[in-house]
Amino acid sequence: MSTVSQKESGAPAASPGPASTRDLSGGCGDDLERQCCGEPDQKLPGTHGVGDPAATFSGDSPFLSCRGRVIKWFWDSAEEGYRTYCMDIYDEDQNPSGIINLGVSENKLCFDLLQSRLTQSDMLRVEPALLQYPDWRGHLFLREEVAKFLSLYCKSRTALRPENVVVLNGCASVFSALATVLCEAGEVFLIPTPYYGAITQHVYLNSHVRLAYVHLDSEVTGPDARPFQLTVEKLEVALQGVISEGVTVKGLILINPQNPLGDIYSPGELQEYLEFAKRHELHVVMDEVYMLSVFDEALEYRSVLSLERLPDPQRTHVMWSTSKDFGMSGLRFGVLYTENQDVATAVASLCRYYGLSGIAQHQMAQLLRDHDWISQVYLPENHARLKAAHTYVSEELRALGIPFLSRGAGLFIWVNLRKYLPQATFKEEELLWRRFLDGKVLLSSGKAFQCKEPGWFRIVFTDKAHRLRLGMQRFRQVLEGRPHFRT
Amino acid sequence: MGWQERIDQAVITPVPGQAWTLGSGRVPSGVEHALSLSLSAGSSWPAEANTNTWRMSHRPDTPTVPRGQTRSQSLREQRVCSDLLEMIRHLQQSLKEHFTQLTTWQMQGLLSLEQRHSGAICKQEDLLDDLMCKMVNLLGSEAVSGLGLRPPLPVLDSQAANRGVRRVSSPQQADQPVPQQRDSEATLVSHDLSSRGIEISVSYHLDFQDYEAYQRDKYHKVKNTLGFINLGTSENKLCTYLLTERLCRSDMNRMENILLQYPDWRGQPFLRKEVACFLTDYCQAPSPLDPENVVILNGCYSIFSALAMVLCDPGEAFLVPTPFFGGFIFSSNLYARVELIPVHLESEVSENTHPFQLTVNKLEQALVEARLKQKKVKGLMLVNPRNCLGDVCSRDSLQEYLEFAKRNRLHVIVDESYMLSVFDGSATFHSVLSLTSLPDPNRTHVIWGTSKDFGISGLRLGALYTHSKGVASAVCSFGCLHGTSGITQYKLYRLLQDREWIDKVYLPTNRSRLQDAYKYITDELKALEVPFLKGGSGLSVWVSLKSYLEPCTFDGELALHRRFLDNKLVLSRGKSFRCEEPGWFRLTFAEKPSELQVGEWCWPPNPGLLTDTALSLHA
């Protein structure tokens, strides 16, 4: 049930990478030694100080420290799929045989709306204060807007407070900073799998914090359960498992709406998980970056900030950003909301490293304060487009007889391609992933999300209709064994 | 006796019955005492006491206290505090090293029973023991009881306990000049933070308390004439309006989808290309620089931190000539755990030298000494133009330093953040990128950013130029954590591209304003007969206020620093640049003329506020 990840796959959403294909639940001692004897490019980091990691990472970088080689490994192997894509991006006119990206979770459906909003005159003001060293927590004008915005859109019971807000350059940084200030190096957060794999890298790179998995199964076990259902029992077992290995667990990471499942937690479930965390004095890091991307009106999404009573408010930390809900991951804007002033202050103390441009801060404040535009223009249109794209891909999948989780939130669909694997192994999963890439469509395979069962893939459906259609066409061709492109 | 027990004893014995209530609660008991003592003492009162000494005399809402008492009291507090702080920092460092070493040995399977008692460990244990005892003695002494900061009894208020937080309050005594806000500001020692979380908060507070005081109470010529003037932060505010005007022009407002989408984590290709082109021209590189060697992150801090991560393993070190910008210490220590070993330079000149001159001899000597102490030196950090001193490095010296580094297989990180801020026509800046043949290109890494040269530190752009592809791609791994906004990248790309504006408008204006401000400030200094280093670059002047120190120590320097603060003037003191001689201050002159003048007016500290001291800047 529980496995402290001995290595850090760091594989971002788009790629299993060579390392991710290995099972890394080894303990210490012999296992490590055995791993160290592996092929250099398959050696996994996360075991510094043991044996001679430098030897395994030597190769082409004699100017780096041992640690530097491990860090470089993240870059070299983990981003493989994404970089292949970057070198060969599909373009209708310029590169029609380029790769279609259905792997990276980005919302490209509403660029027209955002472009017109972001070029309105209120966005273009540049004031001296924006050019100078900021308040490291984020400019007050922005924190005030964030507090108001979250109060409104998270439906909080009471008004949220600007002093509980810290602004950083993206949620990756929020993860990194929280890991630094909440954990010592080597301590762990629990996280239910499958999960957005890049978190591994976020908490590890600077902070050397690791993730311990709460593995969930696709099999449905009860009348009220759904596939990959998280239960308190599973959390308990995982926690005890990690503790029995002598590792300190500092917190629990929950993603809601969940990435890659698209599930949303009910208020009852949320409350249970939070109570569990409280019992064990665990911090809860709530990643709510998809909170406004719930496009099925029948679903009632509840932010943790909307709960009547938080079991342990001082240990509950919420993050949100405009990356997903407003389709602007390139803007690098992430916020932390925590009532714990020590945590807020400590995170803010790191803001020299996680600072966001004053100009971007001004623009975010202008955007977030425009509730009329958000509620009347952007959100309805975004939801309609999300729904249309989701419906299109769902129908394609049904036509192919592919099982998938049909959810009404997020930018992606979690599909089961097990029947296309000759054997149910991650090796075969990777081969299929490569066949997709060779067929010029980039997907994310389950291994990148630390899914326990081989054969799951995440399809991101938030691309423009013509690209999405072409992407799905290539997807079908690869599965039917007649890829359009040959390498 | 094992080291843990010894620490235990050292903490507990001298103050029986007075348990320290602070603790992180997750380290073994003995260590917990040691760590919590050092960390939370650091977090709770030395810093508090520091701020309170000056804060209380100026908060109009704070009750006044007898002045004579305040002064002597506060001087005593300062001394004890700075001693303690120094010890605590030392202790922290030693503990850290000790643990790192133990862990490493343990992991390497070297930690057998015999080795536990081997020389190195025993020596470290003795050092820890000694430090702990000294601290405990100091804490138990008169000095501390006078501060009203005795080890408190456990005060657990129910609310705080529920939150997993212990409130460490100091019992207030009637006869002590402790400001009222003490109570409300009683430091919370959080169980929620990791030890490094606490450390980060504490060191941030120590480094930035003056700056934060300034942020809360900024001078404004109409709205807040009694607010702080900040000549302590190195920011160029002379051309802010030129920049805001330029950044508002219509060419800045293009919005393309790639700016909103996940970026190339190395920096947007168009910006890297422009930075390469820009550096080629302004550094006068012999051949065009390669955009593939450029990495863009959100500021030079991030670049430096990432470089320290990928070039060194924990516990390794860089040589850095002093005085140098103190922020580097935090950056190298924060994540990378890389030590900065100062190469001390002196103000005194002999034949053919200038003040604070760096020579290869000094570098050699520092390297030998470091190696004798078993330090693993991985690199050399150079700043050119030098941040606080305002001078530039000659081409020959530069070449010599690089040769030295090559001989010793050291990396060289050259921070050229001020390269366009050379305003003295007779000084010529030589970028390391202008050298026709770099002695060891793969170990030479250049940092530049737009913060200083364009006065836009708020836009968060730092660039690394390195010939080593390995280093570049390792640093890229940090792109997702230290990336800079796509929209900002686009604007900076347009800015750097506009050579006509840079060459014909911005740089000439900036230079002449820097010259004027420099002339103004140095004329004032001459009138006050304050010695200073003649500079021709950068945003600040390095002044010697040695003759105003009493005593001529770092305590005296701190006291003088506080007096400036009492007079609402923020300066940076030499100690924070690890200068070895007390009495030097860095004064930023790139400030709007009106504020610079007020700063000057603050200069002889208003005697009304300092009746209890004979010190005056009018020597």
mmCIF file of N, CA and C in Angstrom, chain A residues 102-141:
data_model
loop_
_atom_site.group_PDB
_atom_site.id
_atom_site.type_symbol
_atom_site.label_atom_id
_atom_site.label_comp_id
_atom_site.label_asym_id
_atom_site.label_seq_id
_atom_site.Cartn_x
_atom_site.Cartn_y
_atom_site.Cartn_z
ATOM 1 N N LEU A 102 -1.555 16.481 -26.508
ATOM 2 C CA LEU A 102 -2.701 16.195 -25.637
ATOM 3 C C LEU A 102 -2.177 15.681 -24.289
ATOM 4 N N GLY A 103 -0.938 16.053 -23.996
ATOM 5 C CA GLY A 103 -0.300 15.534 -22.790
ATOM 6 C C GLY A 103 -0.157 16.556 -21.683
ATOM 7 N N VAL A 104 0.073 17.803 -22.052
ATOM 8 C CA VAL A 104 0.311 18.817 -21.030
ATOM 9 C C VAL A 104 -1.000 19.489 -20.679
ATOM 10 N N SER A 105 -1.259 19.575 -19.385
ATOM 11 C CA SER A 105 -2.542 20.095 -18.932
ATOM 12 C C SER A 105 -2.588 21.617 -19.015
ATOM 13 N N GLU A 106 -3.024 22.084 -20.172
ATOM 14 C CA GLU A 106 -3.170 23.525 -20.366
ATOM 15 C C GLU A 106 -4.490 23.776 -21.059
ATOM 16 N N ASN A 107 -5.141 24.849 -20.659
ATOM 17 C CA ASN A 107 -6.402 25.206 -21.283
ATOM 18 C C ASN A 107 -6.141 26.227 -22.392
ATOM 19 N N LYS A 108 -6.282 25.776 -23.640
ATOM 20 C CA LYS A 108 -6.019 26.680 -24.762
ATOM 21 C C LYS A 108 -7.312 27.097 -25.446
ATOM 22 N N LEU A 109 -8.425 26.887 -24.757
ATOM 23 C CA LEU A 109 -9.714 27.124 -25.398
ATOM 24 C C LEU A 109 -10.127 28.589 -25.397
ATOM 25 N N CYS A 110 -9.599 29.366 -24.467
ATOM 26 C CA CYS A 110 -10.133 30.716 -24.287
ATOM 27 C C CYS A 110 -9.101 31.815 -24.499
ATOM 28 N N PHE A 111 -8.114 31.519 -25.315
ATOM 29 C CA PHE A 111 -7.087 32.532 -25.515
ATOM 30 C C PHE A 111 -7.671 33.835 -26.063
ATOM 31 N N ASP A 112 -8.665 33.713 -26.948
ATOM 32 C CA ASP A 112 -9.266 34.926 -27.523
ATOM 33 C C ASP A 112 -9.838 35.834 -26.437
ATOM 34 N N LEU A 113 -10.551 35.235 -25.486
ATOM 35 C CA LEU A 113 -11.143 36.040 -24.409
ATOM 36 C C LEU A 113 -10.053 36.682 -23.552
ATOM 37 N N LEU A 114 -9.054 35.867 -23.243
ATOM 38 C CA LEU A 114 -7.988 36.368 -22.366
ATOM 39 C C LEU A 114 -7.182 37.450 -23.065
ATOM 40 N N GLN A 115 -6.930 37.220 -24.342
ATOM 41 C CA GLN A 115 -6.145 38.209 -25.080
ATOM 42 C C GLN A 115 -6.836 39.567 -25.054
ATOM 43 N N SER A 116 -8.153 39.561 -25.296
ATOM 44 C CA SER A 116 -8.806 40.864 -25.341
ATOM 45 C C SER A 116 -8.867 41.484 -23.944
ATOM 46 N N ARG A 117 -9.015 40.633 -22.918
ATOM 47 C CA ARG A 117 -9.057 41.202 -21.567
ATOM 48 C C ARG A 117 -7.686 41.726 -21.141
ATOM 49 N N LEU A 118 -6.653 40.960 -21.460
ATOM 50 C CA LEU A 118 -5.315 41.329 -20.984
ATOM 51 C C LEU A 118 -4.703 42.494 -21.758
ATOM 52 N N THR A 119 -5.338 42.878 -22.857
ATOM 53 C CA THR A 119 -4.786 44.029 -23.583
ATOM 54 C C THR A 119 -5.657 45.271 -23.396
ATOM 55 N N GLN A 120 -6.641 45.187 -22.514
ATOM 56 C CA GLN A 120 -7.399 46.409 -22.210
ATOM 57 C C GLN A 120 -6.524 47.396 -21.452
ATOM 58 N N SER A 121 -6.945 48.645 -21.508
ATOM 59 C CA SER A 121 -6.037 49.696 -21.041
ATOM 60 C C SER A 121 -5.673 49.579 -19.556
ATOM 61 N N ASP A 122 -6.580 49.036 -18.746
ATOM 62 C CA ASP A 122 -6.245 48.956 -17.312
ATOM 63 C C ASP A 122 -5.053 48.026 -17.050
ATOM 64 N N MET A 123 -4.796 47.143 -17.998
ATOM 65 C CA MET A 123 -3.700 46.188 -17.829
ATOM 66 C C MET A 123 -2.340 46.829 -18.099
ATOM 67 N N LEU A 124 -2.368 47.926 -18.809
ATOM 68 C CA LEU A 124 -1.113 48.423 -19.386
ATOM 69 C C LEU A 124 -0.423 49.455 -18.510
ATOM 70 N N ARG A 125 -1.070 49.822 -17.430
ATOM 71 C CA ARG A 125 -0.438 50.818 -16.581
ATOM 72 C C ARG A 125 0.825 50.242 -15.947
ATOM 73 N N VAL A 126 1.860 51.073 -15.914
ATOM 74 C CA VAL A 126 3.083 50.669 -15.236
ATOM 75 C C VAL A 126 3.431 51.769 -14.242
ATOM 76 N N GLU A 127 3.417 51.427 -12.985
ATOM 77 C CA GLU A 127 3.728 52.442 -11.978
ATOM 78 C C GLU A 127 5.083 52.161 -11.359
ATOM 79 N N PRO A 128 5.744 53.233 -10.882
ATOM 80 C CA PRO A 128 7.094 53.034 -10.328
ATOM 81 C C PRO A 128 7.166 51.897 -9.311
ATOM 82 N N ALA A 129 6.164 51.808 -8.442
ATOM 83 C CA ALA A 129 6.243 50.785 -7.383
ATOM 84 C C ALA A 129 6.330 49.375 -7.961
ATOM 85 N N LEU A 130 5.778 49.190 -9.158
ATOM 86 C CA LEU A 130 5.808 47.856 -9.762
ATOM 87 C C LEU A 130 7.219 47.486 -10.207
ATOM 88 N N LEU A 131 8.046 48.502 -10.398
ATOM 89 C CA LEU A 131 9.391 48.251 -10.914
ATOM 90 C C LEU A 131 10.401 48.033 -9.797
ATOM 91 N N GLN A 132 9.986 48.355 -8.587
ATOM 92 C CA GLN A 132 10.949 48.272 -7.494
ATOM 93 C C GLN A 132 10.744 47.012 -6.666
ATOM 94 N N TYR A 133 11.693 46.784 -5.763
ATOM 95 C CA TYR A 133 11.574 45.613 -4.899
ATOM 96 C C TYR A 133 10.198 45.621 -4.267
ATOM 97 N N PRO A 134 9.509 44.505 -4.366
ATOM 98 C CA PRO A 134 8.141 44.458 -3.847
ATOM 99 C C PRO A 134 8.127 44.110 -2.371
ATOM 100 N N ASP A 135 6.931 44.207 -1.806
ATOM 101 C CA ASP A 135 6.661 43.526 -0.560
ATOM 102 C C ASP A 135 6.783 42.047 -0.932
ATOM 103 N N TRP A 136 7.615 41.320 -0.206
ATOM 104 C CA TRP A 136 7.903 39.965 -0.653
ATOM 105 C C TRP A 136 6.730 39.011 -0.535
ATOM 106 N N ARG A 137 5.693 39.403 0.171
ATOM 107 C CA ARG A 137 4.515 38.527 0.213
ATOM 108 C C ARG A 137 3.665 38.696 -1.040
ATOM 109 N N GLY A 138 4.005 39.665 -1.821
ATOM 110 C CA GLY A 138 3.156 40.065 -2.938
ATOM 111 C C GLY A 138 2.641 41.453 -2.623
ATOM 112 N N HIS A 139 2.446 42.255 -3.657
ATOM 113 C CA HIS A 139 1.925 43.605 -3.431
ATOM 114 C C HIS A 139 0.587 43.518 -2.701
ATOM 115 N N LEU A 140 0.389 44.454 -1.785
ATOM 116 C CA LEU A 140 -0.837 44.424 -0.981
ATOM 117 C C LEU A 140 -2.080 44.516 -1.868
ATOM 118 N N PHE A 141 -2.011 45.370 -2.900
ATOM 119 C CA PHE A 141 -3.195 45.524 -3.756
ATOM 120 C C PHE A 141 -3.606 44.185 -4.371
#
